[in-house]
Amino acid sequence: MNPSEIVYRGRLAPSPTGLLHLGHARTFWTAQERARAHGGELILRNEDLDRARCQPEFVQAMFADLRWFGFGWTEGPDCGGPFGPYQQSERTAFYRAALARLRAGECVYPCLCSRKDVLAAGRAPHAAEDAEPIYPGTCRNASASAPLPSQYSWRFRVPDGEVISFRDANLGPQAFVAGRDFGDFVVWRPDDVPAYQLACVVDDAAMAVTEVVRGADLLLSTARQLLLYRALGLTPPAFFHCALMLDESGHRLAKRHDSLSLRTLRQQNRKPAELRQAWPPPGG
Ligand SMILES: [Zn+2]
């Protein structure tokens, strides 16, 4: 595909760690509507990097439940396409190349801290919606010649104090301060798996995605990812973050909300068109 022919490319990027629920469907539907409105393409990417939590039966359910709900994609694990493979577990070579580039640019450093260490020493994040504590910088200035243990992670060094700003296509201007709103973040996990932030950036760039539509819980991740785009010399896409769907008690829908899983709704003979009519607009 000639890049000049690319008008709009959006993506659905579910993770098969459970059954998809109505909250996912709502965000994905916005992605599909935006791709249609722009006369663009919609791709499906299976984000199956978490080997311990991703299950084959959830992959099968993901395809079936998305089709049932009315989603259609022209590229994906089930139908192929020019930017494949479309399952992250088969894209390790792309992620390793990106890590090598970050290492060559000294944008990352080996971190020996356990999750427990970071939880104990890290500062609570400024923004309440981000659950990740701010990394205290323990390994930032460790000697490069010190021997490394068998397990460690690679952590991205954020430019402390820099304001990372972008204009969200739904929520308007956004600005986050590196080192205050989020700290140095893991790009490669101790179990030798790329972290979400790195895989997402590498794939969206390699798959020529022009706009990322996802939940507003990922606004801070977008700030982190913009730093990765810059460090890797890649052009970032546009972003459209959707408000999250809440349950009756005001909590975010999660995969544990089985009653609102697409699978259950389908078994109850609910009609996708009626479920969609009950949704407020994506901004609200
Ligand atoms: Zn560390």
mmCIF file of C-alpha atoms and ligand atoms in Angstrom:
data_model
loop_
_atom_site.group_PDB
_atom_site.id
_atom_site.type_symbol
_atom_site.label_atom_id
_atom_site.label_comp_id
_atom_site.label_asym_id
_atom_site.label_seq_id
_atom_site.Cartn_x
_atom_site.Cartn_y
_atom_site.Cartn_z
ATOM 1 C CA MET A 1 0.000 0.000 0.000
ATOM 2 C CA ASN A 2 1.317 3.424 -0.909
ATOM 3 C CA PRO A 3 1.241 5.646 2.212
ATOM 4 C CA SER A 4 -0.277 8.479 0.220
ATOM 5 C CA GLU A 5 -3.328 6.274 -0.410
ATOM 6 C CA ILE A 6 -3.987 5.818 3.299
ATOM 7 C CA VAL A 7 -6.953 7.938 4.273
ATOM 8 C CA TYR A 8 -8.030 6.613 7.651
ATOM 9 C CA ARG A 9 -7.023 3.405 9.381
ATOM 10 C CA GLY A 10 -8.528 2.551 12.722
ATOM 11 C CA ARG A 11 -8.179 -0.521 14.865
ATOM 12 C CA LEU A 12 -9.943 -2.732 17.344
ATOM 13 C CA ALA A 13 -7.368 -4.123 19.763
ATOM 14 C CA PRO A 14 -9.022 -6.489 22.229
ATOM 15 C CA SER A 15 -7.098 -8.629 24.674
ATOM 16 C CA PRO A 16 -8.390 -12.212 25.109
ATOM 17 C CA THR A 17 -8.025 -12.334 28.888
ATOM 18 C CA GLY A 18 -11.768 -12.710 29.399
ATOM 19 C CA LEU A 19 -15.097 -12.245 27.658
ATOM 20 C CA LEU A 20 -15.665 -8.890 26.000
ATOM 21 C CA HIS A 21 -18.383 -6.817 27.617
ATOM 22 C CA LEU A 22 -20.670 -3.989 26.640
ATOM 23 C CA GLY A 23 -18.105 -1.355 27.644
ATOM 24 C CA HIS A 24 -15.581 -2.725 25.166
ATOM 25 C CA ALA A 25 -18.286 -2.915 22.529
ATOM 26 C CA ARG A 26 -19.172 0.714 23.041
ATOM 27 C CA THR A 27 -15.587 1.920 22.556
ATOM 28 C CA PHE A 28 -15.078 -0.413 19.597
ATOM 29 C CA TRP A 29 -18.322 0.766 18.051
ATOM 30 C CA THR A 30 -17.074 4.337 18.170
ATOM 31 C CA ALA A 31 -13.892 3.154 16.440
ATOM 32 C CA GLN A 32 -15.926 1.436 13.753
ATOM 33 C CA GLU A 33 -18.218 4.436 13.252
ATOM 34 C CA ARG A 34 -15.250 6.770 12.877
ATOM 35 C CA ALA A 35 -13.592 4.489 10.342
ATOM 36 C CA ARG A 36 -16.858 4.353 8.376
ATOM 37 C CA ALA A 37 -17.414 8.101 8.567
ATOM 38 C CA HIS A 38 -13.936 8.655 7.107
ATOM 39 C CA GLY A 39 -14.382 6.000 4.419
ATOM 40 C CA GLY A 40 -11.439 4.205 5.996
ATOM 41 C CA GLU A 41 -10.253 0.770 7.033
ATOM 42 C CA LEU A 42 -10.763 -0.994 10.329
ATOM 43 C CA ILE A 43 -8.312 -3.656 11.447
ATOM 44 C CA LEU A 44 -8.548 -6.198 14.246
ATOM 45 C CA ARG A 45 -5.445 -6.837 16.344
ATOM 46 C CA ASN A 46 -5.360 -9.609 18.918
ATOM 47 C CA GLU A 47 -3.395 -8.303 21.929
ATOM 48 C CA ASP A 48 -2.449 -11.691 23.330
ATOM 49 C CA LEU A 49 0.958 -10.954 24.881
ATOM 50 C CA ASP A 50 -0.012 -11.898 28.415
ATOM 51 C CA ARG A 51 0.583 -15.629 28.072
ATOM 52 C CA ALA A 52 -0.605 -16.430 31.569
ATOM 53 C CA ARG A 53 -3.995 -14.724 31.179
ATOM 54 C CA CYS A 54 -4.851 -15.070 27.486
ATOM 55 C CA GLN A 55 -6.870 -18.203 26.741
ATOM 56 C CA PRO A 56 -7.626 -19.821 23.362
ATOM 57 C CA GLU A 57 -11.328 -20.029 24.211
ATOM 58 C CA PHE A 58 -11.406 -16.263 24.773
ATOM 59 C CA VAL A 59 -9.837 -15.715 21.345
ATOM 60 C CA GLN A 60 -12.599 -17.758 19.736
ATOM 61 C CA ALA A 61 -15.238 -15.939 21.797
ATOM 62 C CA MET A 62 -13.726 -12.582 20.793
ATOM 63 C CA PHE A 63 -14.201 -13.228 17.069
ATOM 64 C CA ALA A 64 -17.674 -14.717 17.476
ATOM 65 C CA ASP A 65 -18.988 -12.068 19.879
ATOM 66 C CA LEU A 66 -17.632 -9.139 17.859
ATOM 67 C CA ARG A 67 -19.207 -10.512 14.667
ATOM 68 C CA TRP A 68 -22.487 -11.091 16.460
ATOM 69 C CA PHE A 69 -22.529 -7.517 17.711
ATOM 70 C CA GLY A 70 -22.105 -6.176 14.188
ATOM 71 C CA PHE A 71 -18.397 -5.500 13.888
ATOM 72 C CA GLY A 72 -16.619 -6.003 10.597
ATOM 73 C CA TRP A 73 -12.923 -5.683 9.838
ATOM 74 C CA THR A 74 -10.959 -6.060 6.633
ATOM 75 C CA GLU A 75 -7.637 -7.079 8.193
ATOM 76 C CA GLY A 76 -7.088 -9.328 11.165
ATOM 77 C CA PRO A 77 -5.834 -12.657 12.504
ATOM 78 C CA ASP A 78 -8.755 -14.491 10.845
ATOM 79 C CA CYS A 79 -8.551 -12.824 7.424
ATOM 80 C CA GLY A 80 -4.922 -11.714 7.032
ATOM 81 C CA GLY A 81 -3.867 -8.481 5.365
ATOM 82 C CA PRO A 82 -0.797 -6.547 4.227
ATOM 83 C CA PHE A 83 0.369 -5.530 7.729
ATOM 84 C CA GLY A 84 0.256 -8.915 9.470
ATOM 85 C CA PRO A 85 0.657 -10.898 11.540
ATOM 86 C CA TYR A 86 -2.257 -9.452 13.495
ATOM 87 C CA GLN A 87 -1.711 -11.321 16.771
ATOM 88 C CA GLN A 88 0.894 -9.785 19.023
ATOM 89 C CA SER A 89 2.270 -13.152 20.140
ATOM 90 C CA GLU A 90 3.629 -13.534 16.579
ATOM 91 C CA ARG A 91 5.204 -10.087 16.373
ATOM 92 C CA THR A 92 8.069 -10.457 18.856
ATOM 93 C CA ALA A 93 10.721 -9.658 16.232
ATOM 94 C CA PHE A 94 9.198 -6.186 15.700
ATOM 95 C CA TYR A 95 9.233 -5.489 19.441
ATOM 96 C CA ARG A 96 12.816 -6.731 19.879
ATOM 97 C CA ALA A 97 13.963 -4.422 17.089
ATOM 98 C CA ALA A 98 12.271 -1.477 18.807
ATOM 99 C CA LEU A 99 13.867 -2.370 22.154
ATOM 100 C CA ALA A 100 17.277 -2.547 20.468
ATOM 101 C CA ARG A 101 16.711 0.923 19.073
ATOM 102 C CA LEU A 102 15.715 2.300 22.478
ATOM 103 C CA ARG A 103 18.784 0.686 24.019
ATOM 104 C CA ALA A 104 21.062 2.116 21.337
ATOM 105 C CA GLY A 105 19.632 5.584 22.051
ATOM 106 C CA GLU A 106 20.085 5.049 25.819
ATOM 107 C CA CYS A 107 16.385 5.762 26.287
ATOM 108 C CA VAL A 108 15.945 2.719 28.530
ATOM 109 C CA TYR A 109 17.822 1.177 31.434
ATOM 110 C CA PRO A 110 17.723 -2.191 33.177
ATOM 111 C CA CYS A 111 15.526 -2.151 36.272
ATOM 112 C CA LEU A 112 15.948 -4.788 38.954
ATOM 113 C CA CYS A 113 13.032 -3.678 41.112
ATOM 114 C CA SER A 114 10.164 -6.022 41.746
ATOM 115 C CA ARG A 115 6.601 -4.797 41.467
ATOM 116 C CA LYS A 116 6.485 -4.948 45.262
ATOM 117 C CA ASP A 117 9.544 -2.651 45.522
ATOM 118 C CA VAL A 118 7.921 -0.087 43.253
ATOM 119 C CA LEU A 119 4.611 -0.221 45.113
ATOM 120 C CA ALA A 120 6.455 0.269 48.409
ATOM 121 C CA ALA A 121 8.746 3.111 47.295
ATOM 122 C CA GLY A 122 6.829 4.747 44.446
ATOM 123 C CA ARG A 123 4.802 7.906 44.866
ATOM 124 C CA ALA A 124 1.070 7.752 44.268
ATOM 125 C CA PRO A 125 0.279 9.098 40.820
ATOM 126 C CA HIS A 126 -1.030 12.640 40.559
ATOM 127 C CA ALA A 127 -3.941 11.544 38.388
ATOM 128 C CA ALA A 128 -6.278 9.197 40.223
ATOM 129 C CA GLU A 129 -7.316 7.268 37.113
ATOM 130 C CA ASP A 130 -3.815 5.899 36.649
ATOM 131 C CA ALA A 131 -3.141 2.984 38.962
ATOM 132 C CA GLU A 132 0.582 2.817 38.376
ATOM 133 C CA PRO A 133 2.744 4.341 41.114
ATOM 134 C CA ILE A 134 5.453 6.735 39.993
ATOM 135 C CA TYR A 135 8.735 4.864 39.788
ATOM 136 C CA PRO A 136 11.146 6.247 42.396
ATOM 137 C CA GLY A 137 14.155 6.060 40.074
ATOM 138 C CA THR A 138 16.025 3.411 42.045
ATOM 139 C CA CYS A 139 17.833 1.903 39.040
ATOM 140 C CA ARG A 140 18.122 5.057 36.933
ATOM 141 C CA ASN A 141 21.768 5.698 37.626
ATOM 142 C CA ALA A 142 22.988 2.184 38.289
ATOM 143 C CA SER A 143 26.418 1.435 36.893
ATOM 144 C CA ALA A 144 26.213 0.161 33.330
ATOM 145 C CA SER A 145 28.949 -2.358 34.040
ATOM 146 C CA ALA A 146 27.275 -3.981 37.058
ATOM 147 C CA PRO A 147 26.335 -7.601 36.366
ATOM 148 C CA LEU A 148 22.628 -8.148 35.706
ATOM 149 C CA PRO A 149 20.568 -10.902 37.291
ATOM 150 C CA SER A 150 18.657 -13.387 35.134
ATOM 151 C CA GLN A 151 15.424 -11.410 35.400
ATOM 152 C CA TYR A 152 15.047 -7.674 35.045
ATOM 153 C CA SER A 153 12.914 -5.251 33.105
ATOM 154 C CA TRP A 154 13.792 -2.443 30.707
ATOM 155 C CA ARG A 155 12.433 0.882 31.840
ATOM 156 C CA PHE A 156 11.998 4.030 29.743
ATOM 157 C CA ARG A 157 13.598 7.166 31.158
ATOM 158 C CA VAL A 158 11.052 9.997 30.989
ATOM 159 C CA PRO A 159 12.190 13.626 30.589
ATOM 160 C CA ASP A 160 11.381 14.948 34.075
ATOM 161 C CA GLY A 161 9.334 18.121 34.002
ATOM 162 C CA GLU A 162 8.567 18.079 30.289
ATOM 163 C CA VAL A 163 4.941 18.807 29.450
ATOM 164 C CA ILE A 164 3.564 16.203 27.049
ATOM 165 C CA SER A 165 0.596 17.733 25.293
ATOM 166 C CA PHE A 166 -1.701 16.568 22.536
ATOM 167 C CA ARG A 167 -5.111 17.388 21.218
ATOM 168 C CA ASP A 168 -7.571 14.571 21.742
ATOM 169 C CA ALA A 169 -10.141 14.384 18.944
ATOM 170 C CA ASN A 170 -12.899 13.805 21.515
ATOM 171 C CA LEU A 171 -11.748 15.363 24.779
ATOM 172 C CA GLY A 172 -9.788 18.331 23.457
ATOM 173 C CA PRO A 173 -6.379 19.590 24.604
ATOM 174 C CA GLN A 174 -4.514 17.342 27.063
ATOM 175 C CA ALA A 175 -1.287 17.982 28.957
ATOM 176 C CA PHE A 176 0.663 15.778 31.343
ATOM 177 C CA VAL A 177 3.959 16.387 33.096
ATOM 178 C CA ALA A 178 6.561 13.645 32.790
ATOM 179 C CA GLY A 179 7.934 12.659 36.187
ATOM 180 C CA ARG A 180 4.920 14.101 37.999
ATOM 181 C CA ASP A 181 1.868 12.579 36.331
ATOM 182 C CA PHE A 182 3.730 9.440 35.339
ATOM 183 C CA GLY A 183 7.231 8.159 35.895
ATOM 184 C CA ASP A 184 9.750 5.914 34.162
ATOM 185 C CA PHE A 185 7.727 3.014 32.765
ATOM 186 C CA VAL A 186 8.469 -0.570 31.847
ATOM 187 C CA VAL A 187 8.801 -1.343 28.132
ATOM 188 C CA TRP A 188 10.053 -4.911 28.519
ATOM 189 C CA ARG A 189 8.968 -7.210 31.321
ATOM 190 C CA PRO A 190 11.173 -9.490 33.445
ATOM 191 C CA ASP A 191 9.458 -12.534 31.875
ATOM 192 C CA ASP A 192 10.897 -11.452 28.498
ATOM 193 C CA VAL A 193 7.604 -10.103 27.127
ATOM 194 C CA PRO A 194 7.202 -6.578 25.723
ATOM 195 C CA ALA A 195 5.018 -4.338 27.854
ATOM 196 C CA TYR A 196 1.732 -2.949 26.534
ATOM 197 C CA GLN A 197 3.144 0.536 25.927
ATOM 198 C CA LEU A 198 5.875 -0.655 23.585
ATOM 199 C CA ALA A 199 3.852 -3.283 21.707
ATOM 200 C CA CYS A 200 1.013 -0.848 21.136
ATOM 201 C CA VAL A 201 3.254 1.863 19.679
ATOM 202 C CA VAL A 202 5.223 -0.537 17.493
ATOM 203 C CA ASP A 203 2.044 -2.095 16.110
ATOM 204 C CA ASP A 204 0.044 1.067 15.547
ATOM 205 C CA ALA A 205 2.994 2.497 13.619
ATOM 206 C CA ALA A 206 3.736 -0.699 11.656
ATOM 207 C CA MET A 207 0.053 -1.186 10.823
ATOM 208 C CA ALA A 208 -0.225 2.412 9.584
ATOM 209 C CA VAL A 209 -3.028 3.246 12.022
ATOM 210 C CA THR A 210 -3.997 6.897 11.594
ATOM 211 C CA GLU A 211 -6.314 7.242 14.607
ATOM 212 C CA VAL A 212 -6.428 5.316 17.881
ATOM 213 C CA VAL A 213 -9.882 5.148 19.478
ATOM 214 C CA ARG A 214 -9.816 3.795 23.025
ATOM 215 C CA GLY A 215 -11.023 4.374 26.575
ATOM 216 C CA ALA A 216 -10.247 7.509 28.559
ATOM 217 C CA ASP A 217 -8.452 5.327 31.118
ATOM 218 C CA LEU A 218 -5.568 5.281 28.625
ATOM 219 C CA LEU A 219 -5.000 9.056 28.420
ATOM 220 C CA LEU A 220 -1.839 8.801 30.525
ATOM 221 C CA SER A 221 -0.688 5.868 28.439
ATOM 222 C CA THR A 222 -1.007 8.104 25.417
ATOM 223 C CA ALA A 223 1.395 10.578 27.026
ATOM 224 C CA ARG A 224 3.860 7.740 27.665
ATOM 225 C CA GLN A 225 3.415 6.416 24.158
ATOM 226 C CA LEU A 226 4.056 9.814 22.584
ATOM 227 C CA LEU A 227 7.494 9.687 24.209
ATOM 228 C CA LEU A 228 8.057 6.260 22.688
ATOM 229 C CA TYR A 229 7.011 7.462 19.221
ATOM 230 C CA ARG A 230 9.544 10.254 19.516
ATOM 231 C CA ALA A 231 12.337 8.027 20.818
ATOM 232 C CA LEU A 232 11.723 5.521 18.013
ATOM 233 C CA GLY A 233 11.519 8.199 15.313
ATOM 234 C CA LEU A 234 7.910 7.248 14.479
ATOM 235 C CA THR A 235 4.992 9.499 13.612
ATOM 236 C CA PRO A 236 2.170 9.195 16.165
ATOM 237 C CA PRO A 237 -1.442 8.713 15.069
ATOM 238 C CA ALA A 238 -4.338 10.928 16.148
ATOM 239 C CA PHE A 239 -6.139 9.950 19.362
ATOM 240 C CA PHE A 240 -9.826 9.784 20.281
ATOM 241 C CA HIS A 241 -10.469 8.749 23.887
ATOM 242 C CA CYS A 242 -13.995 7.677 24.841
ATOM 243 C CA ALA A 243 -15.623 8.170 28.218
ATOM 244 C CA LEU A 244 -15.843 4.862 30.057
ATOM 245 C CA MET A 245 -19.096 3.049 30.586
ATOM 246 C CA LEU A 246 -20.112 2.721 34.242
ATOM 247 C CA ASP A 247 -22.311 0.143 35.926
ATOM 248 C CA GLU A 248 -25.366 0.984 38.087
ATOM 249 C CA SER A 249 -23.141 1.732 41.080
ATOM 250 C CA GLY A 250 -20.839 4.036 39.128
ATOM 251 C CA HIS A 251 -17.934 1.620 38.745
ATOM 252 C CA ARG A 252 -16.108 0.976 35.508
ATOM 253 C CA LEU A 253 -17.217 -2.124 33.675
ATOM 254 C CA ALA A 254 -14.664 -4.889 33.925
ATOM 255 C CA LYS A 255 -14.337 -8.347 32.514
ATOM 256 C CA ARG A 256 -15.757 -9.664 35.790
ATOM 257 C CA HIS A 257 -19.133 -8.097 34.946
ATOM 258 C CA ASP A 258 -20.345 -11.354 33.401
ATOM 259 C CA SER A 259 -23.947 -10.169 33.207
ATOM 260 C CA LEU A 260 -22.878 -7.529 30.694
ATOM 261 C CA SER A 261 -20.586 -9.773 28.655
ATOM 262 C CA LEU A 262 -21.482 -9.944 24.991
ATOM 263 C CA ARG A 263 -21.655 -13.721 25.395
ATOM 264 C CA THR A 264 -24.355 -13.510 28.086
ATOM 265 C CA LEU A 265 -26.331 -10.837 26.253
ATOM 266 C CA ARG A 266 -26.280 -12.986 23.139
ATOM 267 C CA GLN A 267 -27.481 -16.023 25.085
ATOM 268 C CA GLN A 268 -30.306 -13.874 26.461
ATOM 269 C CA ASN A 269 -31.333 -13.132 22.886
ATOM 270 C CA ARG A 270 -30.697 -9.420 23.278
ATOM 271 C CA LYS A 271 -30.497 -7.455 20.041
ATOM 272 C CA PRO A 272 -27.267 -5.496 19.411
ATOM 273 C CA ALA A 273 -29.159 -2.647 17.741
ATOM 274 C CA GLU A 274 -31.314 -2.191 20.857
ATOM 275 C CA LEU A 275 -28.287 -2.325 23.138
ATOM 276 C CA ARG A 276 -26.639 0.389 21.070
ATOM 277 C CA GLN A 277 -29.687 2.625 21.232
ATOM 278 C CA ALA A 278 -29.336 2.770 25.011
ATOM 279 C CA TRP A 279 -25.844 4.264 24.778
ATOM 280 C CA PRO A 280 -25.141 7.918 25.368
ATOM 281 C CA PRO A 281 -22.939 9.569 22.730
ATOM 282 C CA PRO A 282 -19.211 8.685 22.977
ATOM 283 C CA GLY A 283 -18.239 11.992 24.520
ATOM 284 C CA GLY A 284 -20.737 11.785 27.386
HETATM 285 ZN ZN ZN B 1 14.496 -0.447 39.407
#
